[in-house]
Short mmCIF file of C-alpha atoms and ligand atoms in Angstrom, two decimals:
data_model
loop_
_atom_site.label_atom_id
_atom_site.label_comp_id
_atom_site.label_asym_id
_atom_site.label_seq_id
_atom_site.Cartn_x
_atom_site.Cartn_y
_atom_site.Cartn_z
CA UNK W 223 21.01 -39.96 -8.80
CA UNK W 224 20.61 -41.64 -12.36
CA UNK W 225 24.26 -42.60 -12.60
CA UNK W 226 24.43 -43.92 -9.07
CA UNK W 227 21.51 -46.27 -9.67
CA UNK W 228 22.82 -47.32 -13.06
CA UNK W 229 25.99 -48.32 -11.18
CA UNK W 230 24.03 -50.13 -8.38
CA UNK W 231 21.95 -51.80 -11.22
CA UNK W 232 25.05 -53.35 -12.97
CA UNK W 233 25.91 -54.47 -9.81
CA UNK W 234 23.11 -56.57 -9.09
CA UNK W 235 22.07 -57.85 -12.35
CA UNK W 236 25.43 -57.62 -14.63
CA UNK W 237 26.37 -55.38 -16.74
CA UNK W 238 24.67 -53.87 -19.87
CA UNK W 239 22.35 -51.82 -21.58
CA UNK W 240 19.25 -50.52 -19.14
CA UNK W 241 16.66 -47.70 -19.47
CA UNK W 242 16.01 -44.97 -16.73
CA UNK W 243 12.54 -43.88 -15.66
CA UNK W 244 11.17 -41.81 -12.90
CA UNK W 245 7.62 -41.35 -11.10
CA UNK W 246 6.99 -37.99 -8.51
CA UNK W 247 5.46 -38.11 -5.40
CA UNK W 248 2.63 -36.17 -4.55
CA UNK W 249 0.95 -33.52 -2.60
CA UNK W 250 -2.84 -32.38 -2.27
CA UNK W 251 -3.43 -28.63 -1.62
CA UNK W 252 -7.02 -28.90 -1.25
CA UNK W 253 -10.12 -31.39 -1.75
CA UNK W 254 -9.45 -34.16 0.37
CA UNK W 255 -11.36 -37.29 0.72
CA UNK W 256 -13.28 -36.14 -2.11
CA UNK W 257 -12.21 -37.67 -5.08
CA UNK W 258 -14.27 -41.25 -4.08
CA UNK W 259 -17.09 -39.11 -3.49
CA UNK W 260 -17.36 -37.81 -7.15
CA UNK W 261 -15.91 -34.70 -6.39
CA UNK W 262 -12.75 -32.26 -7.14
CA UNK W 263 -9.29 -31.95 -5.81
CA UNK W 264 -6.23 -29.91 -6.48
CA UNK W 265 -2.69 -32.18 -6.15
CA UNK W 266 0.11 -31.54 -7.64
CA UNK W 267 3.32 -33.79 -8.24
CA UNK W 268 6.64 -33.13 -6.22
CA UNK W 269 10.26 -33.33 -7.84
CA UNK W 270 11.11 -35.99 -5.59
CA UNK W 271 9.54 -39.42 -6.26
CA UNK W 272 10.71 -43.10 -7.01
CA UNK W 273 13.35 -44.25 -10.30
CA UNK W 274 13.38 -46.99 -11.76
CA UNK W 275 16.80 -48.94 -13.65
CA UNK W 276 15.33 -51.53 -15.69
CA UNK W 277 16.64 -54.49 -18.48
CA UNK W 278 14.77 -56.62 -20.49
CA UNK W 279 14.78 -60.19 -20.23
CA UNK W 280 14.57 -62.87 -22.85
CA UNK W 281 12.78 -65.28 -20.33
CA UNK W 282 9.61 -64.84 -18.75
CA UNK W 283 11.03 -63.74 -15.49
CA UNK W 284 10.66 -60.42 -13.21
CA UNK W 285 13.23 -59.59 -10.63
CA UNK W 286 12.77 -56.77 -8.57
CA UNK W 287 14.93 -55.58 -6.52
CA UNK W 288 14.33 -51.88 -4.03
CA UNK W 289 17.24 -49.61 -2.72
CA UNK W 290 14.13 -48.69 0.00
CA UNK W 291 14.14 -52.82 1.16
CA UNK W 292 17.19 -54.07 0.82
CA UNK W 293 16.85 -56.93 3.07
CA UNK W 294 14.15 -58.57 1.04
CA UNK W 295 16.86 -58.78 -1.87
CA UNK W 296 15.92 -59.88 -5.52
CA UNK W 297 12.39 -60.87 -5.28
CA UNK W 298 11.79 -63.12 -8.25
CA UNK W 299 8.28 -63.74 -10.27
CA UNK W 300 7.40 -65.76 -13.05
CA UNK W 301 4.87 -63.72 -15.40
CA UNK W 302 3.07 -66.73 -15.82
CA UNK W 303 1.93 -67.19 -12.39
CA UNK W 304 1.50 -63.67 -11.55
CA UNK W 305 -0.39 -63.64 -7.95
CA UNK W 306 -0.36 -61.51 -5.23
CA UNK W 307 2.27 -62.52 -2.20
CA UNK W 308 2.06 -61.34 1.25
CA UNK W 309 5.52 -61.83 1.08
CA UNK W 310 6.78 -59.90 -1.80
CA UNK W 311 6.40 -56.88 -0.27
CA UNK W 312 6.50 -53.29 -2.15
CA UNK W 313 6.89 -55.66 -5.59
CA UNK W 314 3.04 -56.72 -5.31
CA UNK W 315 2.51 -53.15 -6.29
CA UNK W 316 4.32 -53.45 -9.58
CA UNK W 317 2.98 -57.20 -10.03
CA UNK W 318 -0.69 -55.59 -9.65
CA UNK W 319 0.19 -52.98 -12.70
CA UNK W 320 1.64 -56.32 -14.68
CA UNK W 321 -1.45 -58.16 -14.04
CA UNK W 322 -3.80 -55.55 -14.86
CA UNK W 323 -1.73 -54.45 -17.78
CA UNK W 324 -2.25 -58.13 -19.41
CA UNK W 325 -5.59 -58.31 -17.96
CA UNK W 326 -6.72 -55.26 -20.41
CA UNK W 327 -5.54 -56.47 -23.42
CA UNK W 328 -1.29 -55.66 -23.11
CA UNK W 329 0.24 -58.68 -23.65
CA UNK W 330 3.46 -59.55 -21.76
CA UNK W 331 5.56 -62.40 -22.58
CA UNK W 332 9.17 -61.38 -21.89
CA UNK W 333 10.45 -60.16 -18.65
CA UNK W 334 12.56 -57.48 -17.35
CA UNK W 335 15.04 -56.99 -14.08
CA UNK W 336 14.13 -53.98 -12.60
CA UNK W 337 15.78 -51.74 -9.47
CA UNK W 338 14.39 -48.68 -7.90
CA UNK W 339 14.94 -46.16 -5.38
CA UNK W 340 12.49 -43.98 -4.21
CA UNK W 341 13.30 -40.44 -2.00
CA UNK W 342 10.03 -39.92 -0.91
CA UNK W 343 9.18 -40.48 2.92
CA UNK W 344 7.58 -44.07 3.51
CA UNK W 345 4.09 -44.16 4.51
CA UNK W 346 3.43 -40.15 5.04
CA UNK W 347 0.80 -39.88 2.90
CA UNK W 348 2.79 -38.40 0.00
CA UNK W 349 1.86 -41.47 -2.28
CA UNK W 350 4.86 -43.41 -2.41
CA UNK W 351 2.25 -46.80 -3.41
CA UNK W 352 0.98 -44.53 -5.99
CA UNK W 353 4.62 -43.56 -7.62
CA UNK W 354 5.78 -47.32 -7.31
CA UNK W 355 2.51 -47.85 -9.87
CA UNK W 356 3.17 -45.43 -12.54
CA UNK W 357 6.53 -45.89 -12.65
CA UNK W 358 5.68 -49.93 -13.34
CA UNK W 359 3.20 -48.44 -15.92
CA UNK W 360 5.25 -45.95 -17.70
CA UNK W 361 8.02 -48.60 -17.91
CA UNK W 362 5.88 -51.53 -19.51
CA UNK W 363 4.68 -48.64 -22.11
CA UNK W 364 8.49 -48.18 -22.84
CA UNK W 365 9.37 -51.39 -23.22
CA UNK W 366 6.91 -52.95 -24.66
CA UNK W 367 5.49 -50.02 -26.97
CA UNK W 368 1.89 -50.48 -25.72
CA UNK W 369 -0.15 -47.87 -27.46
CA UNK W 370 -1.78 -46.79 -24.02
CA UNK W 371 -2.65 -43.35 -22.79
CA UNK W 372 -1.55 -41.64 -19.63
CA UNK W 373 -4.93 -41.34 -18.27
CA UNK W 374 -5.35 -45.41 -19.48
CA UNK W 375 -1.95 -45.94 -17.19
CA UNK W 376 -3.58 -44.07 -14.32
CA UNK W 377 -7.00 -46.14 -14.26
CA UNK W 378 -4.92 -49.17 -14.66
CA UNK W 379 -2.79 -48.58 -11.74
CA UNK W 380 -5.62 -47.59 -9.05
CA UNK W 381 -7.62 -50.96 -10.33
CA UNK W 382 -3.97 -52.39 -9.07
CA UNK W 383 -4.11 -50.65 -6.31
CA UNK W 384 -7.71 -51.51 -5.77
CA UNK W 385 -8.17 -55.03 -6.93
CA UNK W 386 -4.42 -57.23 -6.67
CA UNK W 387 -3.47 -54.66 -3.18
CA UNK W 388 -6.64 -54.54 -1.73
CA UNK W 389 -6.74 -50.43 -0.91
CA UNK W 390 -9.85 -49.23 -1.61
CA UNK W 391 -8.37 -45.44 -2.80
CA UNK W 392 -9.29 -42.95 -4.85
CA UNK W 393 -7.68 -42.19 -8.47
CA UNK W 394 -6.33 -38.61 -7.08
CA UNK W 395 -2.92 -39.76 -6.52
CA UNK W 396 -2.55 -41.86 -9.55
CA UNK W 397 -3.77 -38.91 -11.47
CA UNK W 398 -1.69 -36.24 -10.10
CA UNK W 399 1.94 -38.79 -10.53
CA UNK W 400 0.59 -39.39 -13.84
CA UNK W 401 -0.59 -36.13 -15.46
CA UNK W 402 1.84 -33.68 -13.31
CA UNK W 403 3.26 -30.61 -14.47
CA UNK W 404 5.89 -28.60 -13.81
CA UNK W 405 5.00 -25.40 -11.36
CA UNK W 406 1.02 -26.31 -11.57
CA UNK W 407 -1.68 -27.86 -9.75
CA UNK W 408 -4.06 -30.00 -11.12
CA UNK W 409 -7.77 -29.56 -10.95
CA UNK W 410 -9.55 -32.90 -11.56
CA UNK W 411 -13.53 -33.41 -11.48
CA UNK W 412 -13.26 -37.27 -9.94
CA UNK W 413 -16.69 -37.64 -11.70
CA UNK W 414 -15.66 -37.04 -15.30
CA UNK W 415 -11.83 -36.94 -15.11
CA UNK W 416 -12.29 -33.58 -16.74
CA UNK W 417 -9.01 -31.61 -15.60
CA UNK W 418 -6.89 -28.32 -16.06
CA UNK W 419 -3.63 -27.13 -14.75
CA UNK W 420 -3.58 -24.15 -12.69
CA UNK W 421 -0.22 -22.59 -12.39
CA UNK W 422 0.82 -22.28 -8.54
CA UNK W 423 2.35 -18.80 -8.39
CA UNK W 424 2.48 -17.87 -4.84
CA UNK W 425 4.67 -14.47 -5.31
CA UNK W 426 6.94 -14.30 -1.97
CA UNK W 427 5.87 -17.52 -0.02
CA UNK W 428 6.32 -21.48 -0.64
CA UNK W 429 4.74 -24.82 -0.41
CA UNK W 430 6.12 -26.31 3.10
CA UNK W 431 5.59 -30.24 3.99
CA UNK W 432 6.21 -31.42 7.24
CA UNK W 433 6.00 -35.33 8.07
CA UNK W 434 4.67 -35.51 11.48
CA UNK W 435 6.77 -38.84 11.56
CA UNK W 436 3.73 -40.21 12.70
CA UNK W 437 2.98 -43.38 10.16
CA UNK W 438 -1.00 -43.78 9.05
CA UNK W 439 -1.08 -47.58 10.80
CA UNK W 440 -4.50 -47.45 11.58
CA UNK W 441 -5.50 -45.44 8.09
CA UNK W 442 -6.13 -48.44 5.96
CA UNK W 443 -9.06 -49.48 7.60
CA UNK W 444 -10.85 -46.33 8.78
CA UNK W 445 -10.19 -45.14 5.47
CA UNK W 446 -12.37 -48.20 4.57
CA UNK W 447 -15.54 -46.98 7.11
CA UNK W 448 -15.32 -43.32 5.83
CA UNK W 449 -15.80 -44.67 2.27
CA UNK W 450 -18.19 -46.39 3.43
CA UNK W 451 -20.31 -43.21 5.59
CA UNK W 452 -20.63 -41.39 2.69
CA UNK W 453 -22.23 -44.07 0.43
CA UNK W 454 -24.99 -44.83 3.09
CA UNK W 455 -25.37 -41.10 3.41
CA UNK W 456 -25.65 -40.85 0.07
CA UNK W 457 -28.15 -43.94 -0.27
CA UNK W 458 -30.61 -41.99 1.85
CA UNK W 459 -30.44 -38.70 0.09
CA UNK W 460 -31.09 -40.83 -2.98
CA UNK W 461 -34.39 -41.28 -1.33
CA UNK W 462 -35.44 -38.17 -2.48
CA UNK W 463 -32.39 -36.49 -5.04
CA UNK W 464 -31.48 -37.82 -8.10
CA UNK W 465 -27.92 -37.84 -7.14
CA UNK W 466 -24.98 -40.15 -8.43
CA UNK W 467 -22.66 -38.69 -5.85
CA UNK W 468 -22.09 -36.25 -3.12
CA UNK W 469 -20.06 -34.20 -5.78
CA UNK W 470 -23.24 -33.10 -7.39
CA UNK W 471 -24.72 -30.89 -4.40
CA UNK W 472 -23.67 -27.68 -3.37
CA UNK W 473 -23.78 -26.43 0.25
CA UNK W 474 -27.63 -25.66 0.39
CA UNK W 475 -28.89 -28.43 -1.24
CA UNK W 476 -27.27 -30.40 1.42
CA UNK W 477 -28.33 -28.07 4.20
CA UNK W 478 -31.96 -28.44 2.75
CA UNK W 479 -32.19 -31.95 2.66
CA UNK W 480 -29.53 -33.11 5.17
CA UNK W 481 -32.42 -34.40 7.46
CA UNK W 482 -32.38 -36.88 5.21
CA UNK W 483 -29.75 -38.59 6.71
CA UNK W 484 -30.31 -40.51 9.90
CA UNK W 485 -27.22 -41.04 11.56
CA UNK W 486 -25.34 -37.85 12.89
CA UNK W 487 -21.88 -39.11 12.69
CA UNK W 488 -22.96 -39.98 8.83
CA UNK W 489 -24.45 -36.10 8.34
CA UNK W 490 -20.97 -34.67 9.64
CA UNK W 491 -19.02 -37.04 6.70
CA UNK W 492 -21.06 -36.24 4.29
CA UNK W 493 -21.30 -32.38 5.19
CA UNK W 494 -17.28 -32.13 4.72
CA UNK W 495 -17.48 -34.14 1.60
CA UNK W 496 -19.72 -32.25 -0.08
CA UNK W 497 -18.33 -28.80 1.55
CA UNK W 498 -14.68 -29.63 0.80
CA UNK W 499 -15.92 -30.04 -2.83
CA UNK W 500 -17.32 -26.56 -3.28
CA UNK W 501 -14.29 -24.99 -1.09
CA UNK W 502 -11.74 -26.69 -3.48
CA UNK W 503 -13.08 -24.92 -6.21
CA UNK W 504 -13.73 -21.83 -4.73
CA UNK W 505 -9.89 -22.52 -3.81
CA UNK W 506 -8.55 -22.61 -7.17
CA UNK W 507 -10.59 -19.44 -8.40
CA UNK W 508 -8.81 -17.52 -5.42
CA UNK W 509 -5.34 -19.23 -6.31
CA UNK W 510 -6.55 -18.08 -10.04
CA UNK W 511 -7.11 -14.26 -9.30
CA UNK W 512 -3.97 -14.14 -6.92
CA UNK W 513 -5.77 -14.28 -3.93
CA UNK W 514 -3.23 -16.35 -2.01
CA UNK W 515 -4.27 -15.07 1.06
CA UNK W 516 -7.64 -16.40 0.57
CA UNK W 517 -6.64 -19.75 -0.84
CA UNK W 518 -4.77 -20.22 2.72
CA UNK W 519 -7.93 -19.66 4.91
CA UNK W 520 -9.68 -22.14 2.72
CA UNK W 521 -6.77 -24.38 3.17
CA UNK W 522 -7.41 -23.83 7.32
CA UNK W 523 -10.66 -24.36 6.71
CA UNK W 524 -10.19 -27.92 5.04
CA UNK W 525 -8.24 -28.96 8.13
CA UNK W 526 -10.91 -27.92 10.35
CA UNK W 527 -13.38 -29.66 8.58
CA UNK W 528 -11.40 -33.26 8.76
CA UNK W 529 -10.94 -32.68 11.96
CA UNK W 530 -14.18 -31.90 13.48
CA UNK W 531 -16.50 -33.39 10.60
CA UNK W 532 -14.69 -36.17 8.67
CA UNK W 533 -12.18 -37.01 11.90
CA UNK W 534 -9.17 -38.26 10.21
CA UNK W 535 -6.46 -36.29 12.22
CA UNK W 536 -5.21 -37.40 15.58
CA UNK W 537 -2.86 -35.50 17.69
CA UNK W 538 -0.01 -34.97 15.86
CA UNK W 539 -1.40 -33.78 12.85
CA UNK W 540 -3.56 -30.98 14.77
CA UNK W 541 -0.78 -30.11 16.94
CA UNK W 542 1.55 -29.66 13.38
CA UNK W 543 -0.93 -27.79 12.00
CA UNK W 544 -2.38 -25.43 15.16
CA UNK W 545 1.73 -24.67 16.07
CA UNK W 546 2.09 -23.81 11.97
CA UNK W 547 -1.41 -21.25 12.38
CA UNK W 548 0.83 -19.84 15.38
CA UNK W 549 3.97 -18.58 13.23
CA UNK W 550 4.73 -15.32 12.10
CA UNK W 551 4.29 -15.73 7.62
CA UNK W 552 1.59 -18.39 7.42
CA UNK W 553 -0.83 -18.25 4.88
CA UNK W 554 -1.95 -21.44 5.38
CA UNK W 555 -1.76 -25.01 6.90
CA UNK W 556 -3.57 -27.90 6.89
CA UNK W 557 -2.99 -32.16 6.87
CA UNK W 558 -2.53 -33.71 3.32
CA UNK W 559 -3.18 -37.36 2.12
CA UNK W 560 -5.73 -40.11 3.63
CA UNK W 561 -5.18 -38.49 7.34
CA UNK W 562 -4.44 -40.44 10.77
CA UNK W 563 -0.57 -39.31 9.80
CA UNK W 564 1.60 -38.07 8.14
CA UNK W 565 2.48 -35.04 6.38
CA UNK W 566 0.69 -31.53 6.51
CA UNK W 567 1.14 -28.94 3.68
CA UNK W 568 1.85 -25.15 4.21
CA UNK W 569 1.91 -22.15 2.64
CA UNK W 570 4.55 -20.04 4.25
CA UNK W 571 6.13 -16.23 3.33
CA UNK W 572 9.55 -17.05 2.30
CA UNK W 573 11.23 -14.58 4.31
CA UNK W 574 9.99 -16.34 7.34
CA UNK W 575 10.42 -19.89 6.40
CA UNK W 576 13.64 -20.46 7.96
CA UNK W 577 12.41 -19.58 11.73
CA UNK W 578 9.04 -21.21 10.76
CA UNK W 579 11.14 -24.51 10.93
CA UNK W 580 13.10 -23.44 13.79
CA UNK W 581 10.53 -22.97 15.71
CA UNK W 582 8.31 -25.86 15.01
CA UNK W 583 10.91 -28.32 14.63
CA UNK W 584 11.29 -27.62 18.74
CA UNK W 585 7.49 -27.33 20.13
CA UNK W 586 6.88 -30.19 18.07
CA UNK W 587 9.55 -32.31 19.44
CA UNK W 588 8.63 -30.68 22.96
CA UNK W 589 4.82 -31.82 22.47
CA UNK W 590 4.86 -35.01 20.36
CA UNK W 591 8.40 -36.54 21.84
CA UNK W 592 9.39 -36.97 17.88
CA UNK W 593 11.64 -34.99 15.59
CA UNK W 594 9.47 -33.85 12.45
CA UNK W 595 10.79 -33.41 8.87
CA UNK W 596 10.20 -30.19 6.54
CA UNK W 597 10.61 -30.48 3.07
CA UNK W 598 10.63 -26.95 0.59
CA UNK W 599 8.34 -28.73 -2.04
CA UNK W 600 9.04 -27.83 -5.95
CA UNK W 601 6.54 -29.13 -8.25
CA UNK W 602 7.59 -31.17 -11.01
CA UNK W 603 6.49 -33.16 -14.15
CA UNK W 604 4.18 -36.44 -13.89
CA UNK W 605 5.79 -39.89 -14.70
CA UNK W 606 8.35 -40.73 -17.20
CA UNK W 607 11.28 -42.13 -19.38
CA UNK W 608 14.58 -40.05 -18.24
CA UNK W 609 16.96 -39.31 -20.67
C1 GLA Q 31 -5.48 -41.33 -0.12
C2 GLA Q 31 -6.15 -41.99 -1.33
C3 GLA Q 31 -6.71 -40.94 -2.28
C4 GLA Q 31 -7.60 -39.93 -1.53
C5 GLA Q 31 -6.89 -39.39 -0.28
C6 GLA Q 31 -7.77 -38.52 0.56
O1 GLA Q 31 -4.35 -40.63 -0.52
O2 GLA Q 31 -5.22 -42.80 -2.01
O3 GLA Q 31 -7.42 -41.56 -3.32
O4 GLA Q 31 -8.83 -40.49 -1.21
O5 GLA Q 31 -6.40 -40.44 0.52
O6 GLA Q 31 -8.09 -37.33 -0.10
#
């Protein structure tokens, strides 16, 4: 892959010394649409993700140029008017790092030509935005010998995300592209950043992902109102408990005081917030004792709970995830990512994983009309130079 996009790079910009780096995807086992509520969540990065071919320049000048978007060719900035541009694409991502880079003290005064490819699906909830920004981050470290930390890189690139995008996320995925290791799951306290691996041993079964092939579309903005649910839920629990965040109650301090909240479509968010947080760790101490079995009902669980509480599925994710529940070797199933679409993460016995696809690669098609994708996910390292 690295040689091919070295090639492809000389091609473009002239030949040449460059530098390779690479950024994972990511996938969430458990604790979703928790991390903006102050609470926990266990992702872990993926082997596949985006890399990055890149050559500094002696001008202040960025090109950027994407294998995924070839049709918008060499997009071409000048880092002293660094603003965001409907029309740049996938590059305001990168230009967002840049700017908040510089905006924290890292000075940038010579430019770079850059060209990436990423392998992870567009737009299916495996954090492709996410990638794009640590990769940008880990590169300006590199080139530039900032003395920055990883976790420094990660806040930096969701206040990209947040601020120069305009998406309104989380730090999960940031965190899990930027701190990933090999064959482990992260557990991260969204209140405190206070972390630890937890290896993912899962004896005879695997980590499945399929992509519904449905895209999120509509995600953006109801991603927006469920943010914004669970701080007026919160607001009127703060009435009475001296809360920060949802995070901080367990399931019977909510139960005790959930009258609290007036609206009942604002009770239901806030119940799977604040349950998803306590199952999530309950989660990890099962996946911790080798009680897979148990760590897949919890993941059913989670699905149920979006569905029916938080209501971020839609058809084709319950219909992936009810056909999975159906097949011989499942330990678990449930959707992964900000909902609406695309992918849902399984735990499958290995020895069945190969009619498991069969099998829902055809009712799927025969339900939804659309062909989905299944992936065998490995899980690899967190952001870096390649060598
Ligand atoms: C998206 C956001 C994350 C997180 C998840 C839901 O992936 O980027 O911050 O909120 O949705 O768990």
């Amino acid at each position: 892959m690295k040689e091919q996009l070295i090639k492809d790079f000389k091609n473009i910009y002239g030949d040449g010394e460059v530098r390779s780096f690479f950024a994972p995807g990511r996938v969430n086992l458990i604790g979703e649409h928790t991390d903006y509520n102050g609470g926990n969540v266990f992702p872990c990065a993926l082997s596949f993700g985006t890399y990055g071919v890149v050559r500094p320049r002696e001008d202040s000048k960025v090109r950027f140029y994407s294998k995924n978007f070839e049709s918008l060719g060499i997009i071409e900035v000048d880092l002293k008017s660094n603003i965001y541009d409907e029309k740049d694409g996938w590059a305001n991502y990168p230009k967002g790092v840049i700017k908040k880079f510089e905006e924290s003290g890292n000075e940038i005064k010579k430019g770079f030509d850059l060209l990436i490819f990423g392998n992870i699906p567009n737009g299916a909830g495996l954090s492709s935005s996410a990638s794009v920004e640590l990769l940008m981050s880990v590169i300006l470290k590199g080139l530039y010998n900032f003395d920055i930390s990883m976790v420094d890189m990660v806040k930096l690139s969701q206040k990209a995300e947040n601020e120069f995008v305009g998406v309104n996320c989380g730090i999960m995925d940031q965190f899990a592209i930027g701190m990933g290791k090999k064959d482990c799951a992260i557990l991260l306290d969204c209140n405190t950043l206070e972390y630890r691996y937890a290896p993912v041993e899962l004896e005879d079964s695997s980590i499945v992902i399929i992509n519904t092939n449905k895209r999120r579309g509509l995600a953006d903005s109801k991603y927006n109102e469920r943010r914004t649910e669970c701080e007026d839920g919160l607001k009127e629990l703060q009435v009475k408990l001296k809360i920060k965040s949802l995070g901080e109650l367990t399931n019977e301090e909510f139960e005790e005081n959930k009258k609290l909240i007036s609206s009942q479509v604002v009770r239901k968010r806030v119940k799977h917030a604040v349950y998803e947080n306590q199952r999530t760790l309950l989660a990890v101490e099962k996946l911790n004792n080798g009680d897979i079995k148990g760590f897949g009902e919890l993941m059913n669980e989670s699905h149920v709970s979006l569905r029916d509480d938080y209501e971020v599925t839609g058809i084709e994710l319950d219909t992936m995830v009810a056909l999975a529940w159906e097949e011989a070797g499942i330990i678990g199933a449930r959707m992964t990512g900000a909902g609406f679409g695309g992918c849902t993460v399984n735990i499958v016995k290995n020895e069945n994983i190969d009619t498991f696809i069969e099998n829902i690669g055809i009712k799927y098609k025969e339900k939804i009309g659309v062909k989905a994708d299944f992936y065998i996910a490995k899980i690899g390292h967190g952001a870096r130079e390649l060598s």
